[in-house]
Short mmCIF file of C-alpha atoms and ligand atoms in Angstrom, two decimals:
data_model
loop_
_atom_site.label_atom_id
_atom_site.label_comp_id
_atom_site.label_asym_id
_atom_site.label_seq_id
_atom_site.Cartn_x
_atom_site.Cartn_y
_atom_site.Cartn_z
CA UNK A 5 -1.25 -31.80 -18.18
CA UNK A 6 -0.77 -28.14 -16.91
CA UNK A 7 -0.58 -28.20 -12.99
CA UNK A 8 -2.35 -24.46 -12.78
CA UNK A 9 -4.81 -22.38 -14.50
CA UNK A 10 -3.55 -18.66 -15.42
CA UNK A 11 -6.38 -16.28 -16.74
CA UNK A 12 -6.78 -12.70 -17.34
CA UNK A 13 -10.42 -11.85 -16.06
CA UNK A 14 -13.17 -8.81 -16.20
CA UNK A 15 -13.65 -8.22 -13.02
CA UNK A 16 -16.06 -5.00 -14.49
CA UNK A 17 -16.84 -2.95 -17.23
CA UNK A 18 -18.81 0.26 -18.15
CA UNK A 19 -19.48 2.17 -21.37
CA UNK A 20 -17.72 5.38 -20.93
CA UNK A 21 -20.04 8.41 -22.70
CA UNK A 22 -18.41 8.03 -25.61
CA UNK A 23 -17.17 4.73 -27.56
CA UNK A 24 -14.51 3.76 -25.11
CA UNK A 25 -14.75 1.31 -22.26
CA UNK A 26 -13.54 1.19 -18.72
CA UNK A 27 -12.46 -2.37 -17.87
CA UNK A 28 -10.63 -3.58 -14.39
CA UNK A 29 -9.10 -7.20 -15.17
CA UNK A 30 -7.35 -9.35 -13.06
CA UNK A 31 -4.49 -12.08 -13.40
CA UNK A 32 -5.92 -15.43 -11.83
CA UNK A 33 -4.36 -18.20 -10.76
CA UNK A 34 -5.21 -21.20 -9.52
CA UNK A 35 -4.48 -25.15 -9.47
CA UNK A 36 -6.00 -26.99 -12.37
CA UNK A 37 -7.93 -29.51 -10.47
CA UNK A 38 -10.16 -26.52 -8.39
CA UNK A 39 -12.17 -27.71 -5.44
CA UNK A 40 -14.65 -26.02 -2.88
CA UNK A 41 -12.13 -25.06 -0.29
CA UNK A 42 -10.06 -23.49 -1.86
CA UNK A 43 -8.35 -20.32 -0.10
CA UNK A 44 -7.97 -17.29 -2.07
CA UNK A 45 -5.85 -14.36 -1.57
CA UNK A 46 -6.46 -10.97 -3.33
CA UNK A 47 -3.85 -8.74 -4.05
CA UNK A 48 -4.78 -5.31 -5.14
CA UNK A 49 -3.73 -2.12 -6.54
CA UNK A 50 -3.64 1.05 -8.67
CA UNK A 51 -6.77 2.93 -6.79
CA UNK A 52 -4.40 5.52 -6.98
CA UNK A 53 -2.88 6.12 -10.33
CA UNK A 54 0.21 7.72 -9.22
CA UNK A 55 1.26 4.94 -6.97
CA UNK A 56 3.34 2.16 -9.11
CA UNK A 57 5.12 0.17 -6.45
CA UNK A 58 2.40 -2.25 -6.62
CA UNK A 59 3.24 -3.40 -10.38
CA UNK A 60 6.15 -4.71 -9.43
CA UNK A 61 4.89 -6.64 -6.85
CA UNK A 62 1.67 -7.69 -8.90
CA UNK A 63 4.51 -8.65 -11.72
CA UNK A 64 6.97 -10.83 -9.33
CA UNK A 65 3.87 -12.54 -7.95
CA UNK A 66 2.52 -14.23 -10.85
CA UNK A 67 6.88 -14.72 -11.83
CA UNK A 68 7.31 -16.60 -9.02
CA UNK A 69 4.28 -18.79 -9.45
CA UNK A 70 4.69 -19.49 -12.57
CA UNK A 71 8.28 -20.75 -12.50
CA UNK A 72 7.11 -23.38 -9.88
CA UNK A 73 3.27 -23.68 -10.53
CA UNK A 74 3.53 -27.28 -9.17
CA UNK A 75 2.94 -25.35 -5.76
CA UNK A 76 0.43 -23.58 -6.07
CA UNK A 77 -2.73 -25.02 -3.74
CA UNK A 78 -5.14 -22.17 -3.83
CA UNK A 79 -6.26 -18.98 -5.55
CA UNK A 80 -4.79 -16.09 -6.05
CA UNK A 81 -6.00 -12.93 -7.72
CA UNK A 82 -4.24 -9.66 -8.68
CA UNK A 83 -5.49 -6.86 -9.71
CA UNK A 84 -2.79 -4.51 -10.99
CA UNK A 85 -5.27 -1.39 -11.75
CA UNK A 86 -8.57 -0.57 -9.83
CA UNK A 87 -8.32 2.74 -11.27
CA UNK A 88 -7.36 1.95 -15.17
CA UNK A 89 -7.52 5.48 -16.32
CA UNK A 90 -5.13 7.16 -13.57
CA UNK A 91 -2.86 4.09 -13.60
CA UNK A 92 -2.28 4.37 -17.72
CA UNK A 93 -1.67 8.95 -17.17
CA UNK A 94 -0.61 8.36 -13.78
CA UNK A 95 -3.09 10.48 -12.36
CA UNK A 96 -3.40 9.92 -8.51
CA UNK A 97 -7.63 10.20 -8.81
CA UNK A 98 -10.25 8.87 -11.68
CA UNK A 99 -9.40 11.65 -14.43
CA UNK A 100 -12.17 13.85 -15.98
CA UNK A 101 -14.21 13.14 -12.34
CA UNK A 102 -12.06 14.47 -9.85
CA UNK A 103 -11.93 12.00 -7.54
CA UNK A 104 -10.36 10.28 -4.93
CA UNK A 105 -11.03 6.60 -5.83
CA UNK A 106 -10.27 5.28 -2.49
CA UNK A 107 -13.92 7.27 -1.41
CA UNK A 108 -16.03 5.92 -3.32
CA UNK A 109 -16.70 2.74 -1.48
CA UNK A 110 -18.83 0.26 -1.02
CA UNK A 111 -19.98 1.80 -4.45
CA UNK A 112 -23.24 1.42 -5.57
CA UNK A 113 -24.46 -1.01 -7.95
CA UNK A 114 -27.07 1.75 -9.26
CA UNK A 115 -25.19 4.56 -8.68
CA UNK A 116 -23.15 6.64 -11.12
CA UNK A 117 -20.13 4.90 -13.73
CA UNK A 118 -17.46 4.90 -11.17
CA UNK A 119 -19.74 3.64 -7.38
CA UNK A 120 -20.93 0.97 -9.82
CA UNK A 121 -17.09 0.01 -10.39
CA UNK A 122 -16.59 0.50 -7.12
CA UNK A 123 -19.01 -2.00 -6.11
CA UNK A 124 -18.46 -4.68 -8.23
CA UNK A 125 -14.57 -4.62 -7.16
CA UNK A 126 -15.58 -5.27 -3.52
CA UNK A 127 -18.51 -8.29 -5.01
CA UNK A 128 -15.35 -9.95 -6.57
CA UNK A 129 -13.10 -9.57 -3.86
CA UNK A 130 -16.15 -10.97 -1.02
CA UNK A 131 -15.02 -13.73 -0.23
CA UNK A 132 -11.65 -14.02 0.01
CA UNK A 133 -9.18 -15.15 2.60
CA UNK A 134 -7.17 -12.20 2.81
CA UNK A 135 -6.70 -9.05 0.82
CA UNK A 136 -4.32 -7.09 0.58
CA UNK A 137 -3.98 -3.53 -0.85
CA UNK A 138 -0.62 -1.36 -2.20
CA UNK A 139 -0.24 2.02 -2.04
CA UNK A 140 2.72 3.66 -2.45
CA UNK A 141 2.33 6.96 -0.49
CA UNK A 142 3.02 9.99 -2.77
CA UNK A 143 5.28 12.08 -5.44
CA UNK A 144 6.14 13.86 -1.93
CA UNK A 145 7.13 11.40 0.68
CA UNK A 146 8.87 8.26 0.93
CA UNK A 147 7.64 5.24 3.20
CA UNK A 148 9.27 2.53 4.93
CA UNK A 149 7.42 -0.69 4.19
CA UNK A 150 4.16 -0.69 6.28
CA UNK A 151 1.16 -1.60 7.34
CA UNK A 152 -1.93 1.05 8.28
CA UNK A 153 -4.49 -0.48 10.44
CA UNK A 154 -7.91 1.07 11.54
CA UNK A 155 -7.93 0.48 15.37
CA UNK A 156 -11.36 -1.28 14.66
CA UNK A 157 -10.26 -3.90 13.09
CA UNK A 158 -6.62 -4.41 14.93
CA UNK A 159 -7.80 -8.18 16.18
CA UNK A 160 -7.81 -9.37 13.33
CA UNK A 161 -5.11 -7.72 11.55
CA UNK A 162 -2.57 -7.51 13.75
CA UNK A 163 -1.42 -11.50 13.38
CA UNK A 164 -1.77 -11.24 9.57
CA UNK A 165 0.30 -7.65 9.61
CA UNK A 166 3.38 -9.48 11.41
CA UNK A 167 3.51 -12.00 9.13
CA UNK A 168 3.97 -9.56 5.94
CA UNK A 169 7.46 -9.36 6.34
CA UNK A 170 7.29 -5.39 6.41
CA UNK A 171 9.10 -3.03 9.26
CA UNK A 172 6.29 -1.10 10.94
CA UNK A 173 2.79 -1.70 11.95
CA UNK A 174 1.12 1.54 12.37
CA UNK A 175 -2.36 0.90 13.98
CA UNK A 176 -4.01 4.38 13.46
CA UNK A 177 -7.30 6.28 15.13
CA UNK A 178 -10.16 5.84 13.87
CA UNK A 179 -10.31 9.71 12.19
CA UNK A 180 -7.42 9.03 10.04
CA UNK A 181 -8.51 5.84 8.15
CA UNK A 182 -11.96 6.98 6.45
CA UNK A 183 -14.90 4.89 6.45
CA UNK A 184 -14.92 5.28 2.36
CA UNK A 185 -12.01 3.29 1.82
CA UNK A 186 -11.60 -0.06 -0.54
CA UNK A 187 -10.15 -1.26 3.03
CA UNK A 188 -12.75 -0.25 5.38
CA UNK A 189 -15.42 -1.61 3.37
CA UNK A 190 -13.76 -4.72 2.80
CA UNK A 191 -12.57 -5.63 6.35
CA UNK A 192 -16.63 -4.91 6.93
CA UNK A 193 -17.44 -7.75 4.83
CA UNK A 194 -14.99 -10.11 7.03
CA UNK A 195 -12.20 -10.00 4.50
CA UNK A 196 -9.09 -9.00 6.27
CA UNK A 197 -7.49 -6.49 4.28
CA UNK A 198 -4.32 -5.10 5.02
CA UNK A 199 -3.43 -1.53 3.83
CA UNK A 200 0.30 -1.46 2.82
CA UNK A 201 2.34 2.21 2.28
CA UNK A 202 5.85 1.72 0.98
CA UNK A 203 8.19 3.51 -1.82
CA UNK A 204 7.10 6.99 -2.78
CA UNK A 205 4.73 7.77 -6.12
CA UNK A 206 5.68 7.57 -9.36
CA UNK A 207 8.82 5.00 -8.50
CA UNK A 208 9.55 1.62 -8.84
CA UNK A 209 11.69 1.00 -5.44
CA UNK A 210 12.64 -2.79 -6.10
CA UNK A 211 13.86 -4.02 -3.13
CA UNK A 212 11.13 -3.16 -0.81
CA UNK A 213 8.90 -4.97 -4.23
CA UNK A 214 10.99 -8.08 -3.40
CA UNK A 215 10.27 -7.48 0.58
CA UNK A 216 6.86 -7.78 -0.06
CA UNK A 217 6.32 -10.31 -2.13
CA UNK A 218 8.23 -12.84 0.30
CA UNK A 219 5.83 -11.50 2.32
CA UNK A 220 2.70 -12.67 0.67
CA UNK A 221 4.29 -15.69 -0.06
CA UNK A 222 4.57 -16.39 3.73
CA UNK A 223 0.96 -15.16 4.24
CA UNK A 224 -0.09 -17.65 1.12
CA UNK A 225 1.92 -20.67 2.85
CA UNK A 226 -0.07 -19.85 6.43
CA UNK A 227 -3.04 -19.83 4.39
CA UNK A 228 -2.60 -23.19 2.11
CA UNK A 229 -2.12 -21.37 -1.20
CA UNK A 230 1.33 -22.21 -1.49
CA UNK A 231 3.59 -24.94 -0.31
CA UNK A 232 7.16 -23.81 -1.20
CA UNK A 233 10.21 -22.76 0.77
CA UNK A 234 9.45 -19.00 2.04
CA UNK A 235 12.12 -18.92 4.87
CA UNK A 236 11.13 -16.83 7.83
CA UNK A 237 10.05 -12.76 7.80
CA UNK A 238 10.98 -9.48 9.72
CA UNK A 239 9.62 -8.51 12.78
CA UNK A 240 7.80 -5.26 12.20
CA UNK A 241 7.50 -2.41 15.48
CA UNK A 242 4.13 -2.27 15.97
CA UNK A 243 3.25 1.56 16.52
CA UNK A 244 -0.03 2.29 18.58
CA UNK A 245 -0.99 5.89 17.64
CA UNK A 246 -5.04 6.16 18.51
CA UNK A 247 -3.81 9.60 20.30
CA UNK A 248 -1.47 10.98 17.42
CA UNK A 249 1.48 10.65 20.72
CA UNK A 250 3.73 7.96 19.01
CA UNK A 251 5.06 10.24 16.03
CA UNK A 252 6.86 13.47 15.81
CA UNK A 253 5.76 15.05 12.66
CA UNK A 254 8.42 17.57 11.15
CA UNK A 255 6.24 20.12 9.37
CA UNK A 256 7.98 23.05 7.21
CA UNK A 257 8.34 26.54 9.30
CA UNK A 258 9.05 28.21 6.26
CA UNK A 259 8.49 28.03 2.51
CA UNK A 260 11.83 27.16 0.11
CA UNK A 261 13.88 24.15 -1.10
CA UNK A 262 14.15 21.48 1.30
CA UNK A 263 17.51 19.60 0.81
CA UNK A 264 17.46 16.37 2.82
CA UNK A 265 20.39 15.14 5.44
CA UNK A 266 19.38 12.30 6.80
CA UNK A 267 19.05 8.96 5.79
CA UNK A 268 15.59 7.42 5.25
CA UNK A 269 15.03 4.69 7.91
CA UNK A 270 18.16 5.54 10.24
CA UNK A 271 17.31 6.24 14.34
CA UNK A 272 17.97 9.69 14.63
CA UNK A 273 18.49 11.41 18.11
CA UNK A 274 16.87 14.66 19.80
CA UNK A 275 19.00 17.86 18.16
CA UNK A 276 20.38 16.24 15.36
CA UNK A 277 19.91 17.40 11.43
CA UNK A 278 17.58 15.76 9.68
CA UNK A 279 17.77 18.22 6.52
CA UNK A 280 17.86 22.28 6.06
CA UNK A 281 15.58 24.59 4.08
CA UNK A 282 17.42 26.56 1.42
CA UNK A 283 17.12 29.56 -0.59
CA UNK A 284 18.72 29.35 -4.16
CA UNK A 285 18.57 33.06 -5.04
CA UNK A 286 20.30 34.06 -1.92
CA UNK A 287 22.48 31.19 -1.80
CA UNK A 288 21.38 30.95 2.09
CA UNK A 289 20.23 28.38 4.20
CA UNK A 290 17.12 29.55 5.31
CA UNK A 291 16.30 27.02 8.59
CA UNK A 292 17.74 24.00 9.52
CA UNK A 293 15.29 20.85 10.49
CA UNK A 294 16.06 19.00 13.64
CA UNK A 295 15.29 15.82 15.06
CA UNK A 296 12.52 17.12 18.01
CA UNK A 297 13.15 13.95 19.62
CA UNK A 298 15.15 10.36 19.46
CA UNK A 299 13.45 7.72 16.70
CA UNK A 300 12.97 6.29 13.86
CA UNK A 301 13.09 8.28 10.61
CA UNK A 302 9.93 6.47 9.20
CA UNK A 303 8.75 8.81 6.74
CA UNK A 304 11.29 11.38 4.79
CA UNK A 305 10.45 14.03 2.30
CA UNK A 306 11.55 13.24 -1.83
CA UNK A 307 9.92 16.45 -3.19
CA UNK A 308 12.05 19.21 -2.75
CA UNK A 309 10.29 21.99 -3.39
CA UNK A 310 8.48 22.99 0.54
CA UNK A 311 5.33 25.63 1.69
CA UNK A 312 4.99 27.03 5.33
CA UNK A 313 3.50 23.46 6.92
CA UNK A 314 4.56 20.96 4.46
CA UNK A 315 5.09 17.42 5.95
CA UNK A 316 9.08 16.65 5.56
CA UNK A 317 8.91 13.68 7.97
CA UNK A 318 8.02 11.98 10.42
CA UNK A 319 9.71 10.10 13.30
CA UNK A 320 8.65 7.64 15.39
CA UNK A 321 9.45 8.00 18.63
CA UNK A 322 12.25 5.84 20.69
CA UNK A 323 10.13 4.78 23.35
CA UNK A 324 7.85 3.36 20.50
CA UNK A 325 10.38 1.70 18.33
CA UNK A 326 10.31 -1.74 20.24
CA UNK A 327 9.90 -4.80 18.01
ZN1 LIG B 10 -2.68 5.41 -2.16
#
C-alpha cells in the first residue's frame, strides 16, 4: 500500500468574462492513513508573476518527499501560482487589472473576480501550522536569502525565522509591510507566515532554492511533518530596522549605466567601491558608488540600466551584522 497521498487540488476558480477560467491548484501531500492532528505547512508562491525562485523550491519540495514518502507525518501544501495569469507571461501584477496582487487581501468573498480569489486563498490556507511565502524581489535587485517581518508580529516569528536556514532576519516598521498583504492577513488569522525575499526576478538562482528547502525541511521536522535527517541550519543576523537606522541605502546620484564592483553578500568597508556609473557614448565614468559605511552588501543592483534615485544597494551596517 502507498505510504502518502499526492493530489493536485482547486484551491479556487472563477469564470473569466469570456470562456476561459482562472484556477489556483495546489500539490498536496500527506500520509495515507490521515488523522485529526495532523500539522500542516503551506508553502506559497507566484503572487507576483515575475518572481520564479519559488518554483524551484515548490519543485524540490514535493522531489524530496516523494523519494522518501515513508517520512512524511503531516500535511503539506504548495501552491506554486497564486497569481496564474502573471506567473504563465511573467507579469509581476494580475494582467488586464493592473494590480498588485499582494493588495488585495483578505479579499472578499463578494467582491470583484480577483478579492474573491483572494479570499478563498487565505480560507484554504486558515488553519495551518505555518506558512510560508516566496518572493523573489525584482528584475532590478538581487537578495540575499531572507526573511521580512512586520514588527507586530516579531514574537512569533522570530523563533520560526531562525530556524529557516536563511542569512538575515530583517524585522521591518510597521509602514513598510502593508496591511494588504497575503502575509499580514494571514499572520492575523494566527497562521505564522513568514515572508521570504531571495534571488532576483525572472531567475532561477539554485543554490539559495536548495538553502531553502533544507530549511523547510527543518521547520517541517520541528513541526512533526517530517521525520528524516535535516542536519542543522545557518544562523541568520537578525536586523532590527523599526527606525530605517540599520541600513545604508545606496541610491543613484545620477542617471546612466550602472556597472557593478562588488560582490553580492561580501562586508564591504566605509570608502570602498561598490560599483561606478558609466556613460557609453562618452566612454566616461560618470560617478563612482562608495561604500557610506562598513557592512554587509545585502542587497546589490542586477539591472543595469540607472535614473537619478534608483536603489543600487543596500548595506547593512557593521554594528548590525551580529549573528
Ligand atoms: Zn514579491
Amino acid at each position: 500500500m502507498e505510504s502518502i497521498k499526492d493530489n493536485v487540488v482547486k484551491v479556487a476558480e472563477a469564470e473569466m468574462p469570456i470562456d476561459e477560467q482562472l484556477i489556483i491548484r495546489k500539490h498536496r501531500i500527506e500520509p495515507a492513513v490521515s488523522g485529526d492532528d495532523l500539522s500542516r505547512i503551506c508553502v506559497v508562491t507566484g503572487i507576483h508573476g515575475d518572481e520564479l525562485e519559488g518554483q524551484f523550491v515548490c519543485y524540490e519540495i514535493a522531489r524530496r518527499i516523494l523519494r522518501e514518502p515513508e517520512l512524511l507525518c503531516g500535511i503539506v501544501d504548495i501552491y506554486p501560482a497564486m497569481n496564474p495569469i502573471g506567473i504563465d507571461s511573467i507579469r509581476r501584477g494580475i494582467p488586464a487589472f493592473d494590480l498588485d496582487m499582494n493588495r488585495i487581501f483578505p479579499g472578499n468573498r463578494d467582491g470583484d473576480m480577483n478579492e474573491y480569489m483572494a479570499s478563498e486563498i487565505l480560507k484554504d490556507c486558515a488553519g495551518a501550522d505555518l506558512c510560508l511565502d516566496i518572493h523573489a524581489s525584482n528584475i532590478f535587485l538581487t537578495e540575499i536569502p531572507q526573511i521580512r517581518i512586520n514588527e507586530l508580529h516579531k514574537d512569533v516569528l522570530i523563533p520560526f525565522a531562525k530556524d529557516s536556514n536563511m542569512d538575515l532576519v530583517w524585522v521591518h516598521g510597521n509602514s513598510t509591510v502593508l496591511e494588504s498583504t497575503f502575509a499580514y492577513s494571514l499572520n492575523s488569522l494566527n497562521v505564522p507566515t513568514l515572508v521570504i525575499e531571495m534571488g532576483v526576478g525572472m531567475r532561477i538562482t539554485r543554490e539559495y532554492g536548495n538553502q531553502m528547502t533544507d530549511g523547510i525541511f527543518y521547520l517541517m521536522k520541528k513541526l512533526g511533518i517530517w521525520k528524516g535527517d535535516v542536519g542543522s541550519v545557518r544562523n541568520p543576523v537578525i536586523a532590527y530596522d523599526q527606525k530605517g537606522t540599520d541600513v545604508y541605502y545606496l541610491n543613484a546620484p545620477i542617471s546612466g549605466v550602472y556597472i557593478k564592483e562588488c560582490e553580492h553578500g561580501s562586508m564591504v568597508e566605509k570608502g570602498q567601491r561598490i560599483g561606478c556609473i558609466i556613460d557609453p557614448l562618452a566612454g566616461r565614468e560618470l560617478c563612482p558608488i562608495e561604500a557610506p559605511g562598513d557592512g554587509w552588501l545585502f542587497t546589490t543592483r542586477e539591472y543595469p540600466v540607472v535614473e537619478a534615485g534608483s536603489l543600487m544597494g543596500r548595506i547593512l551596517k557593521k554594528e548590525v551584522c551580529v549573528r
